[in-house]
Amino acid sequence: MTTPPSERGVSLGMPELPAPDYPDDVRARLEADAREIVDRYPDSRSALLPLLHLVQSEEGHVTRTGMRFCADVLGLTTAEVTAVATFYTMYRRKPSGDYQVGVCTNTLCAVMGGDAIFEELQEHLGVGNGETTGDGKVTLEHIECNAACDYAPVVMVNWEFFDNQTPESAKHLVDELRAGRPVDPTRGARLCTFKETARILAGFPDERPGAVEAGGSGGPATLVGLRLAKGETTAARVVHPRDGGPHGERPDGERSDGERSDGAVHDPSPTEHLSSHDAPQRTSASDPSHPSPATTSDEGTPPRPADAAGPDAEEGE
């Protein structure tokens, strides 16, 4: 016997019924907020992005009803609104948790431990990428670079930064969120729910006490270019954790905290790496089997250029 298409979940191309409207009281409240948003722009359709955040703050994701509301307010078609809502990843298309936990798995965060954090959180929470825990508290996802590489690996919760994470600290973080305990980001104000975050992104005041004053900023590595552009010459200290820990002493007399054993302070050049995590060494120091062409060998003999032709003295004719 043949199974009808409807039972197989097969679409026959029939048009979808119009989305239901909001209840009258909800629509009246949203219309008042929408008027405030639209009045900020000389062209009303420029208000679409914050309006999508507004409807997302109502249900925790952008529903068909929310897109219909945006279209009605701005005089657009639902197709035009849908094209925008499906383009940007900050707009959720399905129900999600109170806390959007994003683990950066872009290159630097990945090699610094982001991949391990993401894998352990999946196992710890029992969810996959883009899935939500059964209690509706946490939605887990991997995200792209958040321009905080000097704090890698980075975890974001509702777009707030949690820097220098480890699998253990990330698991503790999600446990605190699920338990309903207050959590403070590394930078910025105490977390609020995803719906509350969406309303702030729509352009409405952040009413949390001290939230505005608690804004964060980049670290030394993030801001070094700006400092140099302003002509500032204050020395920054370079950390060398590969050489024995926070206060280990290197063979050249310089300690890993940037000071020398004789009390002098190392003044790095603008080209030196100023990461809060690490500082590079010459290739020959970090990988003796593959010395850099620009580095002198241990015997004091400069290495041959990579493009040098013919055998050297040891190889013979």
Coordinates of C-alpha atoms in Angstrom, one line a residue:
M1 CA 0.0 0.0 0.0
T2 CA 1.3 3.4 -0.9
T3 CA 1.8 5.9 2.0
P4 CA 0.1 9.3 1.2
P5 CA 2.6 12.2 0.8
S6 CA 1.1 14.0 3.8
E7 CA 2.1 11.1 6.0
R8 CA 5.6 11.0 4.5
G9 CA 6.1 14.7 5.4
V10 CA 6.4 15.5 1.7
S11 CA 5.5 19.0 0.6
L12 CA 3.2 19.2 -2.4
G13 CA 4.0 22.8 -3.1
M14 CA 0.8 24.1 -1.5
P15 CA 1.1 27.7 -0.3
E16 CA 1.5 28.1 3.5
L17 CA -1.3 29.6 5.4
P18 CA -0.8 33.2 6.6
A19 CA 0.9 33.5 9.9
P20 CA -1.4 34.2 12.8
D21 CA -1.4 37.6 14.3
Y22 CA -0.3 38.6 17.8
P23 CA -3.0 38.8 20.5
D24 CA -4.5 42.3 20.6
D25 CA -2.7 43.4 23.8
V26 CA 0.7 42.1 22.6
R27 CA 0.3 43.8 19.2
A28 CA -0.7 47.1 20.8
R29 CA 2.4 47.0 23.0
L30 CA 4.7 46.1 20.1
E31 CA 3.2 48.7 17.9
A32 CA 4.1 51.4 20.5
D33 CA 7.7 50.2 20.6
A34 CA 7.8 49.9 16.8
R35 CA 6.8 53.5 16.4
E36 CA 9.6 54.6 18.6
I37 CA 12.1 52.6 16.6
V38 CA 10.8 53.7 13.2
D39 CA 10.9 57.4 14.2
R40 CA 14.7 57.1 14.5
Y41 CA 15.2 56.7 10.8
P42 CA 14.6 58.9 7.8
D43 CA 13.6 55.9 5.7
S44 CA 11.3 53.5 7.6
R45 CA 12.7 50.3 6.0
S46 CA 16.0 51.1 7.7
A47 CA 14.3 50.1 10.9
L48 CA 13.9 46.5 9.9
L49 CA 16.9 45.1 11.8
P50 CA 16.0 46.6 15.2
L51 CA 12.4 45.6 14.6
L52 CA 13.5 42.0 14.1
H53 CA 15.3 42.2 17.4
L54 CA 12.1 43.6 18.9
V55 CA 9.9 40.7 17.8
Q56 CA 12.7 38.3 18.9
S57 CA 12.5 39.7 22.4
E58 CA 8.9 38.7 22.5
E59 CA 9.2 35.0 21.8
G60 CA 12.9 34.3 22.0
H61 CA 13.2 33.8 18.2
V62 CA 11.8 35.3 15.0
T63 CA 8.5 33.7 14.3
R64 CA 6.4 33.9 11.1
T65 CA 4.0 36.1 13.2
G66 CA 7.0 38.4 14.1
M67 CA 8.0 38.7 10.4
R68 CA 4.4 39.5 9.4
F69 CA 4.3 42.2 12.1
C70 CA 7.5 43.8 10.7
A71 CA 6.2 43.7 7.2
D72 CA 2.9 45.3 8.3
V73 CA 4.7 48.1 10.2
L74 CA 7.1 48.9 7.4
G75 CA 4.9 48.3 4.4
L76 CA 7.1 45.5 3.1
T77 CA 6.2 42.0 1.9
T78 CA 6.8 39.1 4.1
A79 CA 9.3 37.8 1.5
E80 CA 11.4 40.9 1.9
V81 CA 11.4 40.5 5.7
T82 CA 12.1 36.8 5.5
A83 CA 15.1 37.4 3.2
V84 CA 16.7 39.6 5.9
A85 CA 15.7 37.5 8.9
T86 CA 17.3 34.3 7.3
F87 CA 20.5 36.1 6.3
Y88 CA 21.7 37.2 9.8
T89 CA 22.7 34.5 12.3
M90 CA 21.7 36.7 15.3
Y91 CA 18.1 36.1 14.4
R92 CA 16.9 32.7 15.6
R93 CA 14.5 30.8 13.5
K94 CA 13.4 28.2 16.1
P95 CA 12.9 28.2 19.9
S96 CA 16.1 28.5 21.8
G97 CA 17.4 28.8 25.3
D98 CA 17.5 31.6 27.8
Y99 CA 21.3 31.6 27.3
Q100 CA 23.0 31.3 23.9
V101 CA 26.4 29.8 24.6
G102 CA 28.7 30.2 21.7
V103 CA 32.1 28.6 21.6
C104 CA 34.5 30.2 19.1
T105 CA 36.1 27.5 16.9
N106 CA 37.8 29.8 14.5
T107 CA 41.5 29.2 14.0
L108 CA 43.2 30.7 17.0
C109 CA 40.6 29.8 19.6
A110 CA 40.4 26.3 18.1
V111 CA 44.1 25.6 18.6
M112 CA 44.1 27.3 22.0
G113 CA 41.4 24.9 23.2
G114 CA 38.1 26.0 21.6
D115 CA 37.6 22.7 19.8
A116 CA 38.1 20.8 23.1
I117 CA 35.7 23.1 25.0
F118 CA 33.0 22.7 22.3
E119 CA 33.3 18.9 22.3
E120 CA 33.2 18.6 26.1
L121 CA 30.2 21.0 26.4
Q122 CA 28.3 18.9 23.9
E123 CA 28.9 15.8 26.0
H124 CA 28.3 17.6 29.3
L125 CA 25.0 19.1 28.2
G126 CA 23.9 16.2 26.0
V127 CA 23.2 18.4 23.0
G128 CA 24.6 19.0 19.6
N129 CA 25.4 22.2 17.7
G130 CA 22.4 24.6 17.7
E131 CA 20.5 22.4 20.1
T132 CA 18.9 23.4 23.4
T133 CA 19.0 21.6 26.8
G134 CA 15.7 20.0 27.9
D135 CA 15.2 22.6 30.6
G136 CA 15.2 25.4 28.0
K137 CA 18.1 27.1 29.6
V138 CA 21.1 26.7 27.3
T139 CA 21.5 26.6 23.5
L140 CA 24.9 25.6 22.4
E141 CA 26.6 26.5 19.1
H142 CA 30.0 27.0 17.6
I143 CA 30.6 30.5 16.4
E144 CA 33.1 32.3 14.2
C145 CA 35.7 34.9 15.2
N146 CA 34.6 37.5 17.7
A147 CA 37.7 39.7 17.4
A148 CA 39.0 38.7 20.9
C149 CA 42.0 36.6 19.8
D150 CA 44.2 37.9 22.6
Y151 CA 41.8 36.2 25.0
A152 CA 41.6 32.9 23.2
P153 CA 39.8 30.6 23.7
V154 CA 36.6 32.7 24.0
V155 CA 33.1 31.6 24.9
M156 CA 30.2 34.1 24.5
V157 CA 26.9 34.0 26.3
N158 CA 24.2 36.2 24.9
W159 CA 27.0 38.1 23.1
E160 CA 28.9 38.8 26.3
F161 CA 32.6 37.7 26.6
F162 CA 34.0 35.0 28.7
D163 CA 37.7 35.0 28.0
N164 CA 40.6 32.6 28.5
Q165 CA 38.3 29.6 29.0
T166 CA 39.1 26.0 29.6
P167 CA 36.8 22.9 29.4
E168 CA 36.4 22.9 33.1
S169 CA 35.6 26.6 33.4
A170 CA 33.1 26.4 30.5
K171 CA 31.3 23.4 32.1
H172 CA 31.1 25.3 35.4
L173 CA 29.7 28.3 33.5
V174 CA 26.8 26.4 31.9
D175 CA 26.1 24.7 35.2
E176 CA 25.7 28.0 36.9
L177 CA 23.4 29.3 34.2
R178 CA 21.2 26.2 34.4
A179 CA 21.1 26.6 38.2
G180 CA 19.8 30.1 37.8
R181 CA 22.8 31.7 39.7
P182 CA 24.1 35.1 38.6
V183 CA 27.1 35.1 36.3
D184 CA 29.4 37.9 35.5
P185 CA 31.2 38.0 32.1
T186 CA 34.9 38.7 32.0
R187 CA 34.1 42.1 30.5
G188 CA 30.8 43.9 30.8
A189 CA 27.6 43.8 32.9
R190 CA 26.0 40.8 34.6
L191 CA 24.2 38.5 32.1
C192 CA 20.6 38.9 31.2
T193 CA 18.4 36.5 29.3
F194 CA 18.4 36.2 25.5
K195 CA 15.0 38.0 25.3
E196 CA 16.3 40.9 27.4
T197 CA 19.4 41.0 25.2
A198 CA 17.3 41.2 22.1
R199 CA 15.3 44.2 23.4
I200 CA 18.6 46.0 24.2
L201 CA 19.8 45.2 20.7
A202 CA 16.5 46.7 19.4
G203 CA 17.8 50.0 20.8
F204 CA 16.0 50.3 24.1
P205 CA 17.8 51.3 27.3
D206 CA 19.7 48.7 29.3
E207 CA 17.9 49.1 32.7
R208 CA 20.2 46.8 34.7
P209 CA 21.9 48.8 37.5
G210 CA 25.5 49.6 36.5
A211 CA 25.3 47.9 33.2
V212 CA 26.4 50.9 31.1
E213 CA 29.4 51.7 33.4
A214 CA 30.5 48.0 33.3
G215 CA 31.4 48.0 29.6
G216 CA 34.6 46.2 28.7
S217 CA 37.5 46.9 26.4
G218 CA 40.2 45.1 24.5
G219 CA 43.4 43.9 26.1
P220 CA 47.0 45.1 25.5
A221 CA 47.4 43.1 22.3
T222 CA 44.2 44.4 20.9
L223 CA 45.0 48.0 21.6
V224 CA 48.8 48.1 20.8
G225 CA 48.1 49.3 17.3
L226 CA 46.0 52.2 18.6
R227 CA 48.7 53.1 21.1
L228 CA 51.4 53.2 18.5
A229 CA 49.2 55.3 16.2
K230 CA 48.8 57.8 18.9
G231 CA 52.5 58.0 19.4
E232 CA 52.6 56.4 22.8
T233 CA 55.8 54.7 23.7
T234 CA 55.1 53.2 27.1
A235 CA 56.8 49.8 27.2
A236 CA 54.6 46.8 27.2
R237 CA 56.0 43.6 28.8
V238 CA 56.2 40.4 26.8
V239 CA 55.2 37.2 28.6
H240 CA 57.2 34.0 27.7
P241 CA 55.3 31.2 29.4
R242 CA 57.2 28.6 27.3
D243 CA 60.3 29.2 29.4
G244 CA 59.4 28.0 32.9
G245 CA 56.2 29.7 34.0
P246 CA 55.3 33.2 35.1
H247 CA 58.6 34.0 36.7
G248 CA 61.0 31.5 35.1
E249 CA 64.4 32.9 34.1
R250 CA 65.7 32.4 30.5
P251 CA 69.3 31.7 29.5
D252 CA 69.7 35.3 28.3
G253 CA 69.0 36.7 31.8
E254 CA 65.5 37.9 31.0
R255 CA 62.6 36.6 33.2
S256 CA 59.3 35.5 31.6
D257 CA 57.5 38.4 33.2
G258 CA 59.5 40.8 31.0
E259 CA 62.0 41.8 33.7
R260 CA 65.7 40.9 33.7
S261 CA 67.5 39.5 36.7
D262 CA 69.5 42.7 36.9
G263 CA 66.3 44.7 37.4
A264 CA 66.2 46.2 33.9
V265 CA 62.8 46.1 32.0
H266 CA 62.7 44.7 28.5
D267 CA 61.3 47.3 26.1
P268 CA 59.9 45.4 23.1
S269 CA 60.0 46.8 19.6
P270 CA 56.7 47.5 17.8
T271 CA 57.1 44.3 15.8
E272 CA 57.2 42.0 18.8
H273 CA 54.3 39.8 19.6
L274 CA 52.3 41.3 22.6
S275 CA 49.8 38.5 23.2
S276 CA 48.5 38.0 26.7
H277 CA 49.1 34.3 26.1
D278 CA 52.4 33.8 24.5
A279 CA 55.3 35.3 22.6
P280 CA 56.9 33.6 19.7
Q281 CA 60.5 32.3 19.7
R282 CA 62.8 31.9 16.7
T283 CA 62.0 28.8 14.7
S284 CA 65.3 27.2 15.7
A285 CA 64.4 27.6 19.3
S286 CA 60.9 26.3 19.1
D287 CA 61.6 23.6 16.5
P288 CA 65.4 22.7 16.4
S289 CA 64.8 20.2 13.6
H290 CA 63.6 22.9 11.2
P291 CA 65.6 26.1 11.8
S292 CA 64.6 29.3 10.2
P293 CA 66.7 30.4 7.2
A294 CA 67.2 33.7 9.0
T295 CA 68.5 32.1 12.2
T296 CA 72.2 31.3 12.9
S297 CA 72.9 27.7 13.7
D298 CA 74.1 26.5 17.1
E299 CA 77.7 26.2 15.7
G300 CA 77.6 29.9 14.7
T301 CA 77.5 29.2 11.0
P302 CA 74.8 31.1 9.1
P303 CA 72.4 28.7 7.3
R304 CA 72.3 28.5 3.6
P305 CA 69.6 30.4 1.8
A306 CA 66.6 28.3 1.0
D307 CA 67.2 28.9 -2.8
A308 CA 70.9 28.2 -2.7
A309 CA 72.1 25.9 -5.5
G310 CA 74.6 23.1 -5.3
P311 CA 76.0 21.0 -2.4
D312 CA 77.6 22.6 0.6
A313 CA 81.0 21.6 2.0
E314 CA 79.7 18.8 4.1
E315 CA 77.8 17.2 1.2
G316 CA 80.7 17.2 -1.2
E317 CA 80.7 17.6 -4.9

